[in-house]
Short mmCIF file of C-alpha atoms and ligand atoms in Angstrom, two decimals:
data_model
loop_
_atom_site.label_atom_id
_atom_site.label_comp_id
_atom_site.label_asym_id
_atom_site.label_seq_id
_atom_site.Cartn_x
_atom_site.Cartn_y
_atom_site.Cartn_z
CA UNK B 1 125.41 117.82 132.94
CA UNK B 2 128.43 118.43 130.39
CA UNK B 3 131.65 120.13 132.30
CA UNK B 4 134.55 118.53 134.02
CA UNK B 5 136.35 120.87 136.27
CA UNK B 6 138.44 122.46 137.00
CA UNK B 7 139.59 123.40 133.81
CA UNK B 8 142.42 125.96 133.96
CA UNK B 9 146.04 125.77 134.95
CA UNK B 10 146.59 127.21 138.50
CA UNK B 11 148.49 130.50 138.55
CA UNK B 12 147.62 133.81 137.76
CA UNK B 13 144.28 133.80 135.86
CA UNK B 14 144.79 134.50 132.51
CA UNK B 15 142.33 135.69 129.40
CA UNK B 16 143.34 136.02 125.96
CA UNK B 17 141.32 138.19 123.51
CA UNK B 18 141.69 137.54 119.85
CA UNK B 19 140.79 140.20 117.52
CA UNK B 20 141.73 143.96 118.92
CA UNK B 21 138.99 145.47 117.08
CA UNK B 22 135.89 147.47 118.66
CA UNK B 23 134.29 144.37 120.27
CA UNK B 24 137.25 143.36 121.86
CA UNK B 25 139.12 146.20 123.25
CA UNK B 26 136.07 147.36 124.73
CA UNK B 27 135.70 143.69 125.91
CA UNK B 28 139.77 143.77 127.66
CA UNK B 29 139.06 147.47 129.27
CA UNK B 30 135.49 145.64 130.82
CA UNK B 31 137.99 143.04 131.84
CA UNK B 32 140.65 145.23 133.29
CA UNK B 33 138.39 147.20 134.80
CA UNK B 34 136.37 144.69 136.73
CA UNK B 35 139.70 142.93 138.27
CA UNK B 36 138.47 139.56 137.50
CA UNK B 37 141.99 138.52 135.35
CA UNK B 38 145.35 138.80 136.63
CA UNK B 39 147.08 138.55 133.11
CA UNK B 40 145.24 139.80 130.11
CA UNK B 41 146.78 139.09 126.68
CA UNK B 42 145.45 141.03 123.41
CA UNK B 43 146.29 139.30 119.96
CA UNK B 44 145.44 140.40 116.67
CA UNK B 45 147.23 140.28 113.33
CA UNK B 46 147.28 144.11 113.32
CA UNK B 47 150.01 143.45 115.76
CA UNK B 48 150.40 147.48 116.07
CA UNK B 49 147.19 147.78 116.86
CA UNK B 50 147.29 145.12 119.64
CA UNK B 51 150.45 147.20 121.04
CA UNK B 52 148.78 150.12 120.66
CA UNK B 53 145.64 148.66 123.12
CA UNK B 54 148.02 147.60 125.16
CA UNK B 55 149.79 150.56 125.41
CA UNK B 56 146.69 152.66 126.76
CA UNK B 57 145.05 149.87 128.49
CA UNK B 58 148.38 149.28 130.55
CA UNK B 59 148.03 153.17 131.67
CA UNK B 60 144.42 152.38 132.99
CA UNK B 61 146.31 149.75 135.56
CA UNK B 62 146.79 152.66 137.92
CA UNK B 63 143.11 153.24 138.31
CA UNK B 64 142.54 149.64 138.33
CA UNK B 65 143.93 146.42 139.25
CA UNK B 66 147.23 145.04 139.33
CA UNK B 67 147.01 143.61 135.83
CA UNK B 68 149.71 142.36 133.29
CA UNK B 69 148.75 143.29 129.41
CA UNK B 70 150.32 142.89 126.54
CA UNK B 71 150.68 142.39 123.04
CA UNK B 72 151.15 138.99 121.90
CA UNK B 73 150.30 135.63 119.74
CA UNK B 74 148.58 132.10 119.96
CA UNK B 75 151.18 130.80 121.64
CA UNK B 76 150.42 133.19 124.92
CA UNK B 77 146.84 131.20 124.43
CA UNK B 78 148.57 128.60 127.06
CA UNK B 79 146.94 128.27 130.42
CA UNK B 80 143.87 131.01 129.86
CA UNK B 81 140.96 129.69 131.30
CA UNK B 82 139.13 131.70 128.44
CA UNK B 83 140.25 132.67 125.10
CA UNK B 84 137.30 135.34 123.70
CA UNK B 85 136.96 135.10 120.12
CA UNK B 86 136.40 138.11 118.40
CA UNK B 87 138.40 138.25 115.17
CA UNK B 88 137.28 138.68 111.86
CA UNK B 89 134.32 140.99 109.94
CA UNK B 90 131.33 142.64 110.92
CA UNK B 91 128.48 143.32 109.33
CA UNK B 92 128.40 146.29 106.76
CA UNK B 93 125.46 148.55 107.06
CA UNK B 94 122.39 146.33 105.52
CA UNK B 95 124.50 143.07 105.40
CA UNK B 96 123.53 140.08 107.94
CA UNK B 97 125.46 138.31 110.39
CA UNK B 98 125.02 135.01 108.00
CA UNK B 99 126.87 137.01 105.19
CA UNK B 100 130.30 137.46 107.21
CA UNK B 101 130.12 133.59 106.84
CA UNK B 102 133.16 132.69 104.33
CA UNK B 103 135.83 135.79 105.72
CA UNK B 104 135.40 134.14 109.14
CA UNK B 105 135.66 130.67 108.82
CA UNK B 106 138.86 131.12 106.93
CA UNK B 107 140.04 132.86 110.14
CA UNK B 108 138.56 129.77 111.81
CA UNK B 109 140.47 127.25 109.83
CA UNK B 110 143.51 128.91 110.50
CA UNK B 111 143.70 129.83 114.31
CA UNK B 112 141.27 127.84 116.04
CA UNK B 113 143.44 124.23 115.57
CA UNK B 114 146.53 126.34 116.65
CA UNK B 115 144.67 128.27 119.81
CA UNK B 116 143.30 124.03 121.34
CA UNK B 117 146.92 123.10 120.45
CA UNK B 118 148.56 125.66 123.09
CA UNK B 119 145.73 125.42 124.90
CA UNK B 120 143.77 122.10 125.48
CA UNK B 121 142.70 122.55 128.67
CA UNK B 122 140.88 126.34 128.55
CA UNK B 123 137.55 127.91 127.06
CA UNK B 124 137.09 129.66 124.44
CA UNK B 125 134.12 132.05 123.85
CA UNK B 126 133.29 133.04 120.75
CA UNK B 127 131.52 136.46 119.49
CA UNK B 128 132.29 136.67 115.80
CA UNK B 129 129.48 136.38 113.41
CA UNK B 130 127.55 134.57 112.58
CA UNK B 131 128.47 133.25 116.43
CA UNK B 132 126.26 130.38 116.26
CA UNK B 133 127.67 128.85 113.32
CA UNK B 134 131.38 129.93 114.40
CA UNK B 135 130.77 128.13 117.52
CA UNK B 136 129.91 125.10 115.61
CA UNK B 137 133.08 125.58 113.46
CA UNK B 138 135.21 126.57 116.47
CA UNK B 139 134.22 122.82 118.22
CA UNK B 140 134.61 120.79 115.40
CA UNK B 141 137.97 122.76 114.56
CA UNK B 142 139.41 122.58 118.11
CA UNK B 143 137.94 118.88 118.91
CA UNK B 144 137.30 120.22 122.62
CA UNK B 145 134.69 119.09 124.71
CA UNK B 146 131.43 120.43 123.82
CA UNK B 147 130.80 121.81 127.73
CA UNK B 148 134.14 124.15 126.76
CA UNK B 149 132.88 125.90 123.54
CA UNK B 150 130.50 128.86 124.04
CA UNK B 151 129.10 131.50 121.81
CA UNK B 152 128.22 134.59 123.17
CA UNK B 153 124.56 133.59 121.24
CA UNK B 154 121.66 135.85 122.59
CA UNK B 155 123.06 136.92 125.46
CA UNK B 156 123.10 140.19 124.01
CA UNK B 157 119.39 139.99 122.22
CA UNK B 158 118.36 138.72 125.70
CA UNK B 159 119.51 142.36 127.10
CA UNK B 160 118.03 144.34 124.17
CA UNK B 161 114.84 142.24 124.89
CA UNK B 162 114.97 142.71 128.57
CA UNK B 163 116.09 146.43 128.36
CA UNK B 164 112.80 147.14 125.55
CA UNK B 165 110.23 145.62 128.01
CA UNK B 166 111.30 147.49 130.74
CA UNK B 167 110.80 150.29 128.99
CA UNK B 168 107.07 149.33 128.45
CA UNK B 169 106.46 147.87 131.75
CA UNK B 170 108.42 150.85 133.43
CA UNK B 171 110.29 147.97 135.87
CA UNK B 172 114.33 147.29 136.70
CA UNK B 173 115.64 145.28 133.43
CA UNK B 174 116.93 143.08 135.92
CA UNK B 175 112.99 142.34 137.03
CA UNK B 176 112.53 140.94 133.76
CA UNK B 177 112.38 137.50 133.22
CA UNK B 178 112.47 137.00 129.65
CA UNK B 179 114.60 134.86 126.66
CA UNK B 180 115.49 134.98 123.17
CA UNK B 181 116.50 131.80 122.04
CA UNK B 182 117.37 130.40 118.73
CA UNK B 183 120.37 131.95 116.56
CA UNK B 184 121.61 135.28 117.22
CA UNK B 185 120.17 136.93 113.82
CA UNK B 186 117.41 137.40 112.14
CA UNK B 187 115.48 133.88 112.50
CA UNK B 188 115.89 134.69 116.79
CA UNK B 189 112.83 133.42 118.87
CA UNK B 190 111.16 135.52 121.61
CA UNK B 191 109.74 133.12 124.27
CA UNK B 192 107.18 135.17 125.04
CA UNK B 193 105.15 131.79 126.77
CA UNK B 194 107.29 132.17 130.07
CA UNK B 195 108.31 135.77 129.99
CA UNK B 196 107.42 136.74 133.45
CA UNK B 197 107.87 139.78 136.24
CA UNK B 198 108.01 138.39 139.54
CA UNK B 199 106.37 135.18 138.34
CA UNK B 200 103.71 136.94 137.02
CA UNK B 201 102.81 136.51 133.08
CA UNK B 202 103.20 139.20 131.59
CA UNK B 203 99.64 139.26 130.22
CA UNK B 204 98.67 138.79 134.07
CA UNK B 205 100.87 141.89 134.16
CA UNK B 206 99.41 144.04 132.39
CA UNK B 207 95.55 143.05 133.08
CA UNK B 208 96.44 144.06 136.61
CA UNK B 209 98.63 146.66 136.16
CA UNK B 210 96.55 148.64 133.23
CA UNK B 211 99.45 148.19 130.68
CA UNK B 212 98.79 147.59 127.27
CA UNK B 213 100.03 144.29 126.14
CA UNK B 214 98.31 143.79 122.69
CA UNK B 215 99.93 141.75 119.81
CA UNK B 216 101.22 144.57 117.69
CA UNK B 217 102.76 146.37 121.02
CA UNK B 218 104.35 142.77 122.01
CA UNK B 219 105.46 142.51 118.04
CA UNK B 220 107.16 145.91 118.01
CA UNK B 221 109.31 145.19 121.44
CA UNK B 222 110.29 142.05 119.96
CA UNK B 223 111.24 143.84 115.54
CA UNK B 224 113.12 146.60 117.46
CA UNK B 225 115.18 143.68 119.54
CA UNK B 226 115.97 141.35 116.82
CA UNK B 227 117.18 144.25 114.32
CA UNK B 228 118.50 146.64 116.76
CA UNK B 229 121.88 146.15 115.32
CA UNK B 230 121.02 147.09 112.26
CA UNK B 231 119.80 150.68 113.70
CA UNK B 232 123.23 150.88 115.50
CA UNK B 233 125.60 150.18 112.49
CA UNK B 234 123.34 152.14 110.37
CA UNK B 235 124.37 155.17 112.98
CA UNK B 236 127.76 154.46 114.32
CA UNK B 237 129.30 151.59 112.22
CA UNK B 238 129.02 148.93 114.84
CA UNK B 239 128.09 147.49 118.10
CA UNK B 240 130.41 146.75 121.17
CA UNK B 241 129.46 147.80 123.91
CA UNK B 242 126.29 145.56 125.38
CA UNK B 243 128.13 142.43 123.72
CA UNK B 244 131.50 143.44 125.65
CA UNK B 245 129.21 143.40 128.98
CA UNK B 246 127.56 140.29 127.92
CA UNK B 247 131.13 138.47 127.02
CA UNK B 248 132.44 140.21 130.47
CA UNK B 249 128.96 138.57 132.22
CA UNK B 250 130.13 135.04 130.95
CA UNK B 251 133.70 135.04 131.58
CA UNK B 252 132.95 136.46 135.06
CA UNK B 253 130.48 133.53 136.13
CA UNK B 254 133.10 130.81 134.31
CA UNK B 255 135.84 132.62 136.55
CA UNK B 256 134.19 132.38 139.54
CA UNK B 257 131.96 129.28 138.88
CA UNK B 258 128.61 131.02 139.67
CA UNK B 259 126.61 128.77 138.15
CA UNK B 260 125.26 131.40 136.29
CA UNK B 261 121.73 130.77 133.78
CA UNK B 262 123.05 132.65 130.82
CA UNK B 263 121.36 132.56 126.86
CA UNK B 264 124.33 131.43 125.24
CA UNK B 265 125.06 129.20 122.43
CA UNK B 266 126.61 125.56 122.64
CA UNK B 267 125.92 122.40 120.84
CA UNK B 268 122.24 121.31 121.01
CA UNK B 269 121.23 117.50 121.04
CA UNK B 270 117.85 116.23 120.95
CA UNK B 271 116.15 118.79 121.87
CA UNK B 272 112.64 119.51 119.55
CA UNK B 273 113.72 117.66 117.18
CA UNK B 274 117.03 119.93 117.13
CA UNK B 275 120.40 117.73 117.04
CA UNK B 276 124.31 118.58 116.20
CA UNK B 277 124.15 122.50 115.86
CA UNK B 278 124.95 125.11 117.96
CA UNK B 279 122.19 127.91 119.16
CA UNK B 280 121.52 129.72 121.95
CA UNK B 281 119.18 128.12 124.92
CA UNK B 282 119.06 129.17 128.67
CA UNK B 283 122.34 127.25 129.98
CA UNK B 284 123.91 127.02 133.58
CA UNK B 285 127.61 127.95 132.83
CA UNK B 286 130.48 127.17 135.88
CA UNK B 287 134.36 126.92 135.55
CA UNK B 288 133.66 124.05 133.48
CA UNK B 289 132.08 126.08 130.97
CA UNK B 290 128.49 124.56 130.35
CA UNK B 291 127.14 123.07 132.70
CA UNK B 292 123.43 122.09 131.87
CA UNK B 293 121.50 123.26 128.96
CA UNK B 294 117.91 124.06 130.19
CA UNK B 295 114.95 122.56 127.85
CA UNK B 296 112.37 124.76 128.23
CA UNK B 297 108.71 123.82 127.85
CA UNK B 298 107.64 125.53 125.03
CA UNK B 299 104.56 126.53 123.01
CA UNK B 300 103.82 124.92 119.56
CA UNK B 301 104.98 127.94 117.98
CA UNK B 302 107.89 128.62 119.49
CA UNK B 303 108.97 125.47 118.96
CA UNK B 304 107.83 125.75 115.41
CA UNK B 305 110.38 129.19 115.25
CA UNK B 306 113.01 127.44 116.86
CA UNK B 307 112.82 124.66 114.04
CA UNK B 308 113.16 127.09 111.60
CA UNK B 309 116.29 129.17 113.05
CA UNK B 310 117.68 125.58 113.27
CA UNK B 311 117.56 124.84 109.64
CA UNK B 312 118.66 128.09 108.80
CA UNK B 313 121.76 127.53 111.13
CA UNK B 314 122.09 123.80 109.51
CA UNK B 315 122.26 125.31 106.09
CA UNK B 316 124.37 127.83 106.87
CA UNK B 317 126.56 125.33 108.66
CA UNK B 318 126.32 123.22 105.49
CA UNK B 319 128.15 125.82 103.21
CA UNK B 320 131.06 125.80 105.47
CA UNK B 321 134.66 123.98 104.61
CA UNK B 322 135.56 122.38 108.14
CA UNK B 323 138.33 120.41 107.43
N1 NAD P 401 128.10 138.14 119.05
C1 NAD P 401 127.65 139.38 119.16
O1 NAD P 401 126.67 139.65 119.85
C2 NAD P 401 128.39 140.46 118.41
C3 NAD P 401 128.09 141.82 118.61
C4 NAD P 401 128.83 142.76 117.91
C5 NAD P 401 129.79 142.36 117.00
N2 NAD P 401 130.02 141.03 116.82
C6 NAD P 401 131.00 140.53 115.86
O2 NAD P 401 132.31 140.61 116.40
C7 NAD P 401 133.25 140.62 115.31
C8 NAD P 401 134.23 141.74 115.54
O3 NAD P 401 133.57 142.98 115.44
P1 NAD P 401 134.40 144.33 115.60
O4 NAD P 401 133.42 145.44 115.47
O5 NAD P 401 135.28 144.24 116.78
O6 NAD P 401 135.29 144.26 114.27
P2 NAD P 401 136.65 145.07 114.00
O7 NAD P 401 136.82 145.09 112.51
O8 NAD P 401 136.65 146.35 114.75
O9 NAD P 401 137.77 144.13 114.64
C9 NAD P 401 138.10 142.89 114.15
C10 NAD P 401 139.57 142.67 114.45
O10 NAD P 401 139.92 141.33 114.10
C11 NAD P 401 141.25 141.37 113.64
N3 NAD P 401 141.57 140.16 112.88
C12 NAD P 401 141.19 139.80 111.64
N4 NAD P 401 141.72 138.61 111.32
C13 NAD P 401 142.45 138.20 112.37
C14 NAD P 401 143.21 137.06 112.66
N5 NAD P 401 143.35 136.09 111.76
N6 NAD P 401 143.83 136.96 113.85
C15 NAD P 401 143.70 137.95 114.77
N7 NAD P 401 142.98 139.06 114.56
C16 NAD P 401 142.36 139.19 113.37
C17 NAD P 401 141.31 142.65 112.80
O11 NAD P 401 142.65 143.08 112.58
C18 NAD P 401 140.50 143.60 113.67
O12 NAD P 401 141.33 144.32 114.58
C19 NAD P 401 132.41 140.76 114.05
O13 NAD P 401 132.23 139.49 113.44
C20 NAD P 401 131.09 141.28 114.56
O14 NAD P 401 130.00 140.97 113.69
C21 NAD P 401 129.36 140.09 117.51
#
């Protein structure tokens, strides 16, 4: 058990989004929409941009909630209980998440010290890529306690999972029980040991249901998961709206402290031989941000796979200036 709470100032609830790009405008109209923040604040160093999304988003308050939005800087990171990360590059059709590495950690070096300096006592979730390793920078930058540093991780491979197999198994994504852990790229691990429907295995599943639930069928769910952003950027340029529900999903269970078991991405101790990196791992998340990371039992090989998106992490992590 990690978090101290509460965290965040009392007052009107307030959530700054850095970066005014696709991820997170859709991300702020999720926000507005939902009702869940009182005070919304949109920075980016397109500052015309960020007026502009504040312009239209402000017109949506009439359908909405109540909501004060505008256009500002780090220092209006004081008091939000969450600061969503979402500056910086994307992935270029064929490029990988790990290749955005060097643009965004400059970003890192240069707002992340100022955001925990107006803001010591808030959250911040990251979702730039490579989000595991920018989660790593982001707590070493910020010196915040681990419990308050979150990467969006594979919350949003954990949907693409979930939404595949219910396709195949023709049940309610919701009914799926299922996990990708590890980074959120390429080296991602399916824990296909404890993926269950109603408790049941999902071999037991199918034996009893007449679904087919062969190796290659199983393989193909999990290839069109793990490179399913690829297909999207390769047709529209980029992703944003599943990871602007998924960032929505987290902020929403750290606003209301639902105690929430989320795949997201925090530092990892001790855990399979895994120590001092960031990945993604089922984790209870409250106000205080992370609560418990859950160490699940795994299989040889999944814990084998998990080894090896840790060392891919490390080395990334290892190319990185933090200082
Ligand atoms: N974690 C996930 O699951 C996930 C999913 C999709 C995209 N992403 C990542 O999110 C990031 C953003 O993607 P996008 O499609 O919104 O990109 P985008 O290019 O549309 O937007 C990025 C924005 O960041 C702004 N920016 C750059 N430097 C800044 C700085 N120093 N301060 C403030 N703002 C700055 C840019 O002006 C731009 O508006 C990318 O790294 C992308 O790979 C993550």
């Amino acid at each position: 058990m990690f978090s101290e709470t509460p965290n965040h100032a009392p007052g009107p609830v307030r959530v700054a989004v850095i970066g005014m790009g696709n991820v997170g405008s859709t991300f702020a109209y999720a926000l507005l929409l939902s009702g869940l923040a009182a005070e919304i604040v949109l920075i980016d160093n397109n500052v015309g941009k960020a007026e502009g999304e504040a312009m239209d988003l402000n017109h949506t308050v009439p359908f909405a909630h109540p909501t004060r939005i505008w256009s500002g800087d780090l220092n209006d990171c004081a008091g939000a209980a969450v600061t969503v990360l979402t500056a910086g590059v994307g992935q270029r059709p064929g490029q990988s998440r790990l290749d955005c590495i060097q643009a965004n950690a400059k970003i890192w070096r240069d707002i992340v010290p100022k955001i925990a300096q107006h803001n010591p006592d808030g959250i911040l979730l990251v979702a730039t890529n490579p989000v595991d390793v920018l989660t790593y920078a982001a707590l070493k930058l910020s010196r915040l306690p681990r419990s308050r540093v979150i990467g969006s991780g594979t919350i949003l491979d954990t949907s693409r999972f979930r939404f595949l197999l219910s396709q195949h198994f023709g049940v309610d994504a919701r009914s799926i029980h299922a996990f990708i852990i590890g980074e959120h790229g390429d080296s991602e691990v399916p824990v296909w040991s404890l993926a269950n429907i109603a408790g049941m295995r999902l071999p037991d599943y199918c034996r009893l249901h007449g679904i087919s639930c062969d190796d290659a069928t199983m393989r193909k769910i999990f290839e069109a998961t793990r490179d399913a952003a690829y297909s999207i950027i390769q047709r529209k340029g980029a992703t944003y709206y599943a990871v602007a529900a998924g960032l929505m999903r987290i902020t929403e269970t750290i606003l209301r402290h639902q105690n929430t078991v989320l795949s997201v991405s925090s530092l990892i101790e001790d855990y399979y031989g895994i120590d001092g990196i960031c990945l993604s791992l089922p984790t209870v998340l409250d106000r205080g941000g992370v609560r418990q990371v859950l160490r699940l039992e795994l299989d040889e090989q999944e814990q084998r796979n998990l080894r090896h998106s840790a060392d891919i992490l490390k080395q990334t992590i290892s190319k990185v200036n933090l200082d």
